[in-house]
Short mmCIF file of C-alpha atoms and ligand atoms in Angstrom, two decimals:
data_model
loop_
_atom_site.label_atom_id
_atom_site.label_comp_id
_atom_site.label_asym_id
_atom_site.label_seq_id
_atom_site.Cartn_x
_atom_site.Cartn_y
_atom_site.Cartn_z
CA UNK A 1 4.22 29.63 -1.72
CA UNK A 2 3.94 28.33 2.18
CA UNK A 3 6.96 27.90 4.31
CA UNK A 4 6.75 23.67 6.25
CA UNK A 5 8.69 23.55 9.07
CA UNK A 6 9.25 21.00 11.82
CA UNK A 7 8.96 17.29 13.37
CA UNK A 8 6.22 14.54 11.87
CA UNK A 9 5.55 11.75 14.83
CA UNK A 10 2.66 11.42 13.89
CA UNK A 11 3.00 9.41 11.09
CA UNK A 12 0.20 6.31 10.39
CA UNK A 13 1.94 3.25 11.71
CA UNK A 14 2.32 1.69 7.61
CA UNK A 15 -0.60 -0.35 5.86
CA UNK A 16 1.42 -3.03 4.07
CA UNK A 17 3.05 -3.84 7.37
CA UNK A 18 -0.04 -4.14 9.65
CA UNK A 19 -2.85 -5.76 7.55
CA UNK A 20 -0.01 -8.95 7.41
CA UNK A 21 0.62 -8.18 10.64
CA UNK A 22 -3.72 -8.48 11.36
CA UNK A 23 -3.03 -12.23 9.27
CA UNK A 24 0.06 -13.23 9.87
CA UNK A 25 -1.32 -13.77 13.92
CA UNK A 26 -4.83 -15.00 12.92
CA UNK A 27 -2.77 -17.98 10.92
CA UNK A 28 -0.61 -18.51 14.44
CA UNK A 29 -0.92 -20.27 17.29
CA UNK A 30 -1.18 -18.22 20.27
CA UNK A 31 -1.81 -14.28 21.46
CA UNK A 32 -0.29 -11.67 19.05
CA UNK A 33 0.06 -8.51 20.58
CA UNK A 34 0.72 -6.09 17.68
CA UNK A 35 2.71 -2.64 18.20
CA UNK A 36 1.43 0.15 16.47
CA UNK A 37 -1.19 -1.19 14.69
CA UNK A 38 -2.86 1.55 12.09
CA UNK A 39 -6.00 3.36 12.06
CA UNK A 40 -6.77 4.09 8.91
CA UNK A 41 -9.63 2.26 7.06
CA UNK A 42 -8.16 -0.18 5.41
CA UNK A 43 -5.83 -1.68 8.57
CA UNK A 44 -9.54 -1.63 10.14
CA UNK A 45 -11.75 -3.75 7.43
CA UNK A 46 -8.72 -6.99 8.24
CA UNK A 47 -9.67 -6.88 12.03
CA UNK A 48 -13.09 -6.64 10.35
CA UNK A 49 -13.49 -9.37 8.46
CA UNK A 50 -11.18 -11.38 10.94
CA UNK A 51 -13.33 -11.17 13.90
CA UNK A 52 -16.74 -11.51 11.21
CA UNK A 53 -14.46 -15.57 11.04
CA UNK A 54 -14.33 -15.86 13.97
CA UNK A 55 -11.07 -14.18 15.08
CA UNK A 56 -10.44 -12.77 18.37
CA UNK A 57 -9.26 -9.56 17.86
CA UNK A 58 -8.93 -7.17 20.55
CA UNK A 59 -7.47 -3.45 20.30
CA UNK A 60 -7.13 -0.35 22.65
CA UNK A 61 -5.20 2.70 22.50
CA UNK A 62 -1.74 2.91 24.46
CA UNK A 63 0.79 5.30 25.27
CA UNK A 64 3.47 4.64 22.79
CA UNK A 65 7.34 7.17 21.57
CA UNK A 66 6.71 10.80 21.99
CA UNK A 67 3.83 10.30 24.34
CA UNK A 68 1.28 9.91 22.59
CA UNK A 69 -1.76 7.81 22.23
CA UNK A 70 -1.02 4.57 19.71
CA UNK A 71 -3.42 1.31 19.21
CA UNK A 72 -2.48 -2.28 20.89
CA UNK A 73 -4.29 -4.88 18.19
CA UNK A 74 -3.92 -8.29 20.33
CA UNK A 75 -5.30 -10.62 18.13
CA UNK A 76 -6.38 -14.90 19.95
CA UNK A 77 -5.67 -17.36 16.74
CA UNK A 78 -5.46 -21.34 17.04
CA UNK A 79 -3.16 -21.30 14.17
CA UNK A 80 -3.74 -21.83 10.21
CA UNK A 81 -7.30 -23.38 10.94
CA UNK A 82 -9.31 -21.72 12.99
CA UNK A 83 -11.71 -19.21 10.49
CA UNK A 84 -14.87 -19.92 10.78
CA UNK A 85 -18.01 -19.79 8.65
CA UNK A 86 -19.69 -16.68 7.99
CA UNK A 87 -23.11 -15.86 8.47
CA UNK A 88 -22.54 -13.13 6.09
CA UNK A 89 -20.13 -12.21 3.25
CA UNK A 90 -17.20 -11.11 4.32
CA UNK A 91 -17.11 -6.61 3.42
CA UNK A 92 -13.01 -5.60 2.71
CA UNK A 93 -14.97 -1.41 1.85
CA UNK A 94 -11.63 0.12 0.33
CA UNK A 95 -9.15 -2.02 0.87
CA UNK A 96 -7.91 -4.64 -2.15
CA UNK A 97 -5.28 -5.73 0.38
CA UNK A 98 -7.60 -7.20 2.94
CA UNK A 99 -9.45 -8.96 -0.57
CA UNK A 100 -6.96 -10.09 -1.87
CA UNK A 101 -4.96 -11.78 1.64
CA UNK A 102 -7.81 -12.41 2.67
CA UNK A 103 -8.93 -14.47 -0.06
CA UNK A 104 -5.50 -16.98 -0.05
CA UNK A 105 -6.83 -18.08 3.97
CA UNK A 106 -10.44 -18.46 2.74
CA UNK A 107 -9.14 -21.29 0.24
CA UNK A 108 -7.42 -23.35 2.59
CA UNK A 109 -11.25 -23.00 4.36
CA UNK A 110 -13.66 -25.95 4.52
CA UNK A 111 -16.80 -23.72 3.89
CA UNK A 112 -18.21 -21.45 1.48
CA UNK A 113 -17.28 -17.83 1.60
CA UNK A 114 -17.94 -15.10 -0.02
CA UNK A 115 -16.17 -11.36 -0.60
CA UNK A 116 -17.12 -7.62 -0.99
CA UNK A 117 -16.15 -4.16 -1.33
CA UNK A 118 -17.40 -0.34 -2.31
CA UNK A 119 -17.71 0.54 -5.90
CA UNK A 120 -14.17 0.81 -6.67
CA UNK A 121 -13.18 -2.35 -4.90
CA UNK A 122 -15.80 -4.18 -6.67
CA UNK A 123 -13.84 -2.64 -10.26
CA UNK A 124 -10.75 -3.86 -9.21
CA UNK A 125 -9.36 -6.99 -10.97
CA UNK A 126 -9.27 -10.40 -9.45
CA UNK A 127 -8.47 -13.45 -11.57
CA UNK A 128 -5.14 -12.45 -10.56
CA UNK A 129 -6.29 -14.85 -7.45
CA UNK A 130 -8.52 -16.56 -9.07
CA UNK A 131 -5.69 -18.13 -11.24
CA UNK A 132 -2.65 -18.93 -8.17
CA UNK A 133 -5.80 -20.80 -6.45
CA UNK A 134 -7.70 -22.79 -8.62
CA UNK A 135 -4.73 -23.93 -9.50
CA UNK A 136 -3.99 -25.08 -6.00
CA UNK A 137 -7.65 -26.74 -5.67
CA UNK A 138 -10.32 -24.09 -4.77
CA UNK A 139 -12.91 -23.27 -5.98
CA UNK A 140 -13.40 -20.08 -7.17
CA UNK A 141 -16.43 -17.65 -9.10
CA UNK A 142 -15.96 -13.96 -10.01
CA UNK A 143 -18.31 -11.57 -11.70
CA UNK A 144 -18.74 -12.09 -15.80
CA UNK A 145 -16.10 -9.23 -15.89
CA UNK A 146 -13.26 -11.20 -13.47
CA UNK A 147 -14.56 -8.41 -10.61
CA UNK A 148 -15.66 -9.28 -7.05
CA UNK A 149 -17.80 -10.31 -5.51
CA UNK A 150 -15.23 -13.39 -4.78
CA UNK A 151 -17.09 -16.52 -4.57
CA UNK A 152 -14.62 -18.87 -2.66
CA UNK A 153 -15.47 -22.85 -1.86
CA UNK A 154 -12.15 -23.66 -0.02
CA UNK A 155 -10.24 -27.13 0.88
CA UNK A 156 -8.28 -28.16 3.75
CA UNK A 157 -6.68 -30.39 0.97
CA UNK A 158 -4.68 -27.52 -1.54
CA UNK A 159 -2.43 -28.71 -3.26
CA UNK A 160 1.32 -27.10 -3.07
CA UNK A 161 2.45 -24.45 -6.37
CA UNK A 162 5.37 -23.41 -8.45
CA UNK A 163 3.75 -20.07 -9.73
CA UNK A 164 5.27 -17.20 -11.66
CA UNK A 165 3.68 -13.77 -10.51
CA UNK A 166 2.28 -12.33 -14.18
CA UNK A 167 2.65 -8.72 -12.87
CA UNK A 168 4.53 -7.44 -10.11
CA UNK A 169 2.48 -7.86 -6.83
CA UNK A 170 2.72 -7.78 -3.54
CA UNK A 171 -0.76 -9.06 -3.00
CA UNK A 172 -1.18 -11.54 -5.16
CA UNK A 173 2.71 -13.29 -3.61
CA UNK A 174 0.48 -12.29 -0.21
CA UNK A 175 -2.38 -14.46 -0.66
CA UNK A 176 -0.66 -17.61 -2.16
CA UNK A 177 1.60 -17.10 0.02
CA UNK A 178 -1.46 -17.75 3.33
CA UNK A 179 -2.61 -20.16 1.22
CA UNK A 180 0.77 -22.52 0.69
CA UNK A 181 1.09 -22.34 4.44
CA UNK A 182 -1.81 -25.33 4.37
CA UNK A 183 -1.29 -26.85 1.28
CA UNK A 184 0.20 -30.86 2.16
CA UNK A 185 4.46 -30.33 0.94
CA UNK A 186 6.45 -26.75 -1.01
CA UNK A 187 5.78 -24.09 -3.16
CA UNK A 188 7.57 -21.69 -4.74
CA UNK A 189 6.95 -18.38 -5.71
CA UNK A 190 9.16 -16.78 -8.74
CA UNK A 191 8.55 -12.87 -8.60
CA UNK A 192 10.54 -11.88 -11.93
CA UNK A 193 10.15 -8.40 -10.94
CA UNK A 194 10.95 -7.78 -6.86
CA UNK A 195 7.41 -5.92 -5.23
CA UNK A 196 7.62 -5.55 -1.59
CA UNK A 197 8.91 -8.14 1.03
CA UNK A 198 7.45 -7.89 4.17
CA UNK A 199 5.13 -10.72 4.32
CA UNK A 200 8.64 -12.67 3.37
CA UNK A 201 9.91 -11.33 6.39
CA UNK A 202 7.41 -11.33 8.73
CA UNK A 203 7.14 -14.80 7.61
CA UNK A 204 11.02 -15.98 7.52
CA UNK A 205 10.34 -17.47 4.32
CA UNK A 206 13.39 -19.04 2.31
CA UNK A 207 14.15 -16.66 0.03
CA UNK A 208 16.06 -17.15 -3.43
CA UNK A 209 17.35 -13.84 -5.22
CA UNK A 210 18.82 -14.45 -9.19
CA UNK A 211 21.23 -12.48 -10.63
CA UNK A 212 19.11 -11.05 -13.11
CA UNK A 213 16.79 -9.43 -10.14
CA UNK A 214 13.81 -11.94 -9.93
CA UNK A 215 13.64 -13.40 -6.58
CA UNK A 216 12.14 -17.23 -5.64
CA UNK A 217 10.62 -17.70 -2.12
CA UNK A 218 10.10 -20.80 -0.61
CA UNK A 219 7.03 -21.96 1.37
CA UNK A 220 6.89 -25.35 3.67
CA UNK A 221 3.28 -26.07 4.06
CA UNK A 222 1.46 -27.09 7.46
CA UNK A 223 3.99 -25.93 8.91
CA UNK A 224 2.55 -24.22 12.72
CA UNK A 225 3.04 -20.90 13.30
CA UNK A 226 3.28 -19.49 16.46
CA UNK A 227 2.70 -16.74 17.77
CA UNK A 228 4.61 -13.34 17.92
CA UNK A 229 4.88 -9.81 18.89
CA UNK A 230 5.21 -6.86 15.71
CA UNK A 231 6.39 -3.63 16.08
CA UNK A 232 4.86 -1.86 12.97
CA UNK A 233 6.47 1.65 11.62
CA UNK A 234 5.59 4.50 10.23
CA UNK A 235 4.60 4.55 6.27
CA UNK A 236 6.87 5.15 4.04
CA UNK A 237 3.79 5.72 1.35
CA UNK A 238 2.77 8.55 3.39
CA UNK A 239 6.16 10.21 4.44
CA UNK A 240 6.24 10.19 0.29
CA UNK A 241 3.06 13.23 0.43
CA UNK A 242 5.36 14.56 3.89
CA UNK A 243 8.30 14.76 1.33
CA UNK A 244 6.83 16.16 -1.55
CA UNK A 245 5.18 19.02 1.12
CA UNK A 246 8.38 20.05 1.68
CA UNK A 247 10.27 19.65 -1.30
CA UNK A 248 7.79 21.72 -2.84
CA UNK A 249 7.53 24.60 -0.26
CA UNK A 250 9.91 27.25 0.08
CA UNK A 251 11.99 27.47 2.81
CA UNK A 252 10.78 24.42 4.42
CA UNK A 253 12.93 22.01 6.44
CA UNK A 254 10.52 18.70 7.81
CA UNK A 255 12.24 15.08 9.85
CA UNK A 256 9.99 12.42 9.74
CA UNK A 257 10.30 10.00 12.14
CA UNK A 258 10.49 5.93 12.72
CA UNK A 259 10.13 5.75 9.01
CA UNK A 260 9.95 1.78 7.56
CA UNK A 261 12.67 2.17 5.54
CA UNK A 262 13.01 -1.04 3.34
CA UNK A 263 14.62 -0.21 -0.02
CA UNK A 264 11.60 -2.38 -1.75
CA UNK A 265 9.26 0.69 -0.30
CA UNK A 266 11.29 3.23 -0.79
CA UNK A 267 12.31 3.83 -4.37
CA UNK A 268 10.84 6.85 -3.87
CA UNK A 269 13.41 8.15 -2.42
CA UNK A 270 16.64 7.68 -4.93
CA UNK A 271 13.99 9.25 -7.38
CA UNK A 272 14.02 12.13 -6.02
CA UNK A 273 17.12 12.71 -4.68
CA UNK A 274 18.81 12.02 -9.10
CA UNK A 275 16.02 14.88 -9.90
CA UNK A 276 17.93 17.33 -7.19
CA UNK A 277 15.47 16.97 -4.34
CA UNK A 278 17.64 17.40 -1.13
CA UNK A 279 16.58 14.08 0.87
CA UNK A 280 19.03 12.66 3.58
CA UNK A 281 17.94 9.34 6.05
CA UNK A 282 19.11 10.18 9.47
CA UNK A 283 19.77 7.68 12.31
CA UNK A 284 18.79 4.29 10.44
CA UNK A 285 17.79 0.47 12.55
CA UNK A 286 16.61 -2.29 12.34
CA UNK A 287 13.55 -3.22 14.47
CA UNK A 288 11.86 -6.65 13.67
CA UNK A 289 13.94 -7.21 10.51
CA UNK A 290 12.79 -3.85 8.93
CA UNK A 291 15.04 -1.13 8.45
CA UNK A 292 13.69 1.98 10.03
CA UNK A 293 15.01 5.91 10.17
CA UNK A 294 14.39 9.69 10.29
CA UNK A 295 13.76 11.00 6.57
CA UNK A 296 15.06 14.51 6.83
CA UNK A 297 13.94 16.87 3.82
CA UNK A 298 14.31 20.47 2.57
CA UNK A 299 12.85 22.68 0.18
CA UNK A 300 14.21 22.12 -3.64
CA UNK A 301 13.90 25.30 -6.18
CA UNK A 302 14.83 24.32 -10.01
CA UNK A 303 14.52 20.50 -9.47
CA UNK A 304 15.22 18.42 -12.98
CA UNK A 305 11.80 16.88 -13.96
CA UNK A 306 11.13 13.45 -13.17
CA UNK A 307 10.72 10.52 -16.11
CA UNK A 308 9.66 6.78 -14.46
CA UNK A 309 9.78 3.92 -17.46
CA UNK A 310 12.43 1.10 -16.17
CA UNK A 311 9.69 -1.77 -14.78
CA UNK A 312 11.85 -2.38 -11.44
CA UNK A 313 11.70 1.33 -10.37
CA UNK A 314 7.72 1.96 -11.26
CA UNK A 315 7.51 -1.33 -8.63
CA UNK A 316 9.14 -0.23 -6.44
CA UNK A 317 7.34 3.46 -6.27
CA UNK A 318 3.87 2.40 -7.52
CA UNK A 319 1.88 3.77 -4.51
CA UNK A 320 3.72 7.20 -4.50
CA UNK A 321 3.53 6.97 -9.02
CA UNK A 322 0.41 10.26 -8.56
CA UNK A 323 2.67 12.14 -5.83
CA UNK A 324 5.72 12.12 -7.97
CA UNK A 325 3.73 13.14 -10.71
CA UNK A 326 2.33 16.17 -9.66
CA UNK A 327 5.12 16.66 -7.32
CA UNK A 328 6.79 16.76 -10.96
CA UNK A 329 4.39 19.08 -12.51
CA UNK A 330 4.43 21.36 -10.39
CA UNK A 331 8.12 22.03 -9.42
CA UNK A 332 10.05 21.30 -12.71
CA UNK A 333 6.32 22.20 -15.13
CA UNK A 334 7.39 18.84 -16.92
CA UNK A 335 6.85 14.57 -16.58
CA UNK A 336 6.34 11.42 -17.92
CA UNK A 337 5.77 7.12 -16.81
CA UNK A 338 5.77 4.95 -19.43
CA UNK A 339 5.30 0.30 -17.37
CA UNK A 340 3.02 2.01 -15.41
CA UNK A 341 0.36 0.01 -17.32
CA UNK A 342 -0.89 -1.56 -12.89
CA UNK A 343 -1.29 2.17 -11.98
CA UNK A 344 -5.08 2.26 -13.86
CA UNK A 345 -6.15 -0.99 -12.06
CA UNK A 346 -5.62 1.05 -8.00
CA UNK A 347 -8.03 2.21 -6.08
CA UNK A 348 -8.70 4.56 -9.24
CA UNK A 349 -7.42 4.25 -12.86
CA UNK A 350 -4.84 6.86 -11.61
CA UNK A 351 -3.65 7.61 -14.68
CA UNK A 352 -6.55 9.00 -15.55
CA UNK A 353 -7.05 10.07 -12.21
CA UNK A 354 -4.24 12.23 -12.12
CA UNK A 355 -3.94 13.44 -15.90
CA UNK A 356 -8.33 14.84 -15.56
CA UNK A 357 -6.87 16.60 -12.25
CA UNK A 358 -3.57 18.04 -13.93
CA UNK A 359 -5.48 19.86 -16.75
CA UNK A 360 -7.68 21.20 -14.61
CA UNK A 361 -5.08 23.48 -13.69
CA UNK A 362 -4.40 24.05 -17.01
CA UNK A 363 -0.83 21.59 -17.10
CA UNK A 364 -1.25 19.35 -21.05
CA UNK A 365 -0.90 15.85 -21.22
CA UNK A 366 -1.00 13.25 -22.95
CA UNK A 367 -2.43 9.60 -21.80
CA UNK A 368 -0.67 6.00 -23.10
CA UNK A 369 -1.60 3.23 -21.93
CA UNK A 370 1.04 2.12 -19.86
CA UNK A 371 1.59 6.07 -18.72
CA UNK A 372 1.45 9.38 -19.68
CA UNK A 373 3.00 12.69 -19.81
CA UNK A 374 2.45 16.31 -18.82
CA UNK A 375 4.33 18.37 -21.80
CA UNK A 376 3.17 21.52 -19.64
CA UNK A 377 1.49 24.16 -17.72
CA UNK A 378 0.11 25.87 -20.92
CA UNK A 379 -2.77 28.00 -18.71
CA UNK A 380 -3.74 29.01 -15.10
CA UNK A 381 -6.82 28.23 -14.09
CA UNK A 382 -8.88 31.61 -13.82
CA UNK A 383 -11.02 30.19 -10.37
CA UNK A 384 -10.99 27.22 -8.04
CA UNK A 385 -10.05 24.30 -9.17
CA UNK A 386 -12.04 21.10 -7.54
CA UNK A 387 -10.33 18.34 -7.31
CA UNK A 388 -12.21 15.06 -8.28
CA UNK A 389 -11.29 12.08 -6.44
CA UNK A 390 -12.30 8.87 -7.27
CA UNK A 391 -12.85 7.20 -4.31
CA UNK A 392 -9.18 6.91 -3.55
CA UNK A 393 -6.67 8.24 -1.00
CA UNK A 394 -3.59 8.40 -3.28
CA UNK A 395 -5.33 10.82 -5.18
CA UNK A 396 -6.63 13.41 -2.71
CA UNK A 397 -3.64 13.18 -0.69
CA UNK A 398 -1.71 14.31 -3.91
CA UNK A 399 -3.25 16.64 -4.64
CA UNK A 400 -3.18 18.72 -1.31
CA UNK A 401 -0.51 18.85 -0.81
CA UNK A 402 0.84 20.90 -4.13
CA UNK A 403 -1.91 23.04 -3.81
CA UNK A 404 -1.69 23.55 -0.03
CA UNK A 405 2.32 23.85 -1.04
CA UNK A 406 1.89 26.25 -3.80
CA UNK A 407 -0.90 28.30 -1.91
CA UNK A 408 -3.19 27.79 -5.35
CA UNK A 409 -7.20 28.30 -4.52
CA UNK A 410 -8.97 24.50 -5.11
CA UNK A 411 -10.65 21.73 -3.50
CA UNK A 412 -11.06 18.39 -2.64
CA UNK A 413 -14.53 16.77 -3.99
CA UNK A 414 -14.08 14.00 -1.11
CA UNK A 415 -11.77 14.89 1.82
CA UNK A 416 -12.51 12.07 4.00
CA UNK A 417 -11.68 9.52 1.47
CA UNK A 418 -8.15 10.46 3.16
CA UNK A 419 -8.97 8.28 6.55
CA UNK A 420 -8.54 4.66 4.21
CA UNK A 421 -4.10 5.61 4.21
CA UNK A 422 -4.00 8.49 6.68
CA UNK A 423 -6.86 9.34 9.20
CA UNK A 424 -4.55 12.27 9.97
CA UNK A 425 -3.51 13.76 7.04
CA UNK A 426 -4.49 17.17 7.13
CA UNK A 427 -3.67 17.54 11.20
CA UNK A 428 -0.15 17.39 10.47
CA UNK A 429 0.02 19.49 7.96
CA UNK A 430 -1.56 21.94 9.38
CA UNK A 431 0.42 21.67 12.77
CA UNK A 432 3.50 21.71 10.01
CA UNK A 433 2.94 25.33 8.57
CA UNK A 434 5.10 28.06 10.22
C1 S3P B 501 0.40 -3.76 -1.57
C2 S3P B 501 0.42 -4.01 -2.66
C3 S3P B 501 0.44 -3.24 -4.12
C4 S3P B 501 -0.04 -1.79 -3.00
C5 S3P B 501 -1.17 -1.34 -2.55
C6 S3P B 501 -0.29 -2.08 -1.06
C7 S3P B 501 0.73 -5.14 -0.28
O1 S3P B 501 -0.64 -3.62 -4.72
O2 S3P B 501 0.30 -0.55 -4.52
O3 S3P B 501 -1.04 -0.42 -1.79
O4 S3P B 501 0.51 -4.55 0.90
O5 S3P B 501 0.52 -6.21 -0.38
P1 S3P B 501 -0.35 -4.36 -6.24
O6 S3P B 501 0.03 -6.36 -5.22
O7 S3P B 501 -1.65 -4.93 -6.99
O8 S3P B 501 0.47 -4.14 -6.43
#
């Protein structure tokens, strides 16, 4: 087992907040300056579709905190209806957030457009975006399987909506909010189980919290948005991989700086500390409406197995589940997950992808429609294991962390896929190995 020690100051800027900053910038009147924008492929896909819709997007490298090169993005727009009909389909590559959130904006523009993606994105469910947009008056076409290409015949006359989210999804919530900004009147989104709330925070939307945990988000349509600057903190979902590396290694101690600690994003920390993980938060403060701080993690041998079944917890760790499962399997030999059918609709079927790869390492697993169980490790692999990445950055990184920290011989089928959200993933891990 390796030891990983040191300070991480170059974690990628948050993917979710980067998407929203670019889209909100394009919806705002004036010049939006975004400091520390993500270089990840997904966020670059969002800039790409905005450019293809005629929005002026500039990107430059500047010197940021810790003397590091960071990206500054400048977006110039005239507001809610500044988008132009494209000459070709909008290419979203691997990015579900780009496709789903941009669809909410396109539904309000008076032209026809089409959204397409790579082979992984073309398989992901899109009925969830068609339903509310059709209720608001846009015409939406999907494939017979309910997937992309998403064809949109937008209208300037979108109707306001009262919409209860059928699945906890911050992407669907955001697309409805972006469409509702253009509608003639007040819209309400009801969220029975809370998902990440960056869109509400960044747009300054009114929210009403109910005692049962549900939240109502109120959007006033046709109010001009004024451009304002955004700063993007480090991505907590990327931090989770470094946390897992620290926990699994032997004698490790890592401090990860300036991470977004929005409570809707860091549920993985209480989940891990309840299992005994040595994680502490330092230097917590609020910047631009988001809580930011440092995460200190130390190796923790003898962590208890994770059992995750509460729907609210599942929604809070939805992107971290592959890493939590792999970490629990390698540290305790066991893991159990229920109520997580959403995991089958991500960049890959993440339930199947984790199970297939754990089995290659000799773990015995059992799959359910909404989860899986790791029963124990029955054998050690006879040679080098190949991890099948399934075009999925989080599958690749979860297993890389496990085999690098434990020193078990393995390789990734496709290491380039990490660039979707964490282009400097391998460099950061190399820099921590002592
Ligand atoms: C995201 C929401 C989540 C998450 C995705 C990013 C966002 O997807 O899995 O990686 O930025 O809103 P869903 O909205 O489909 O749950």
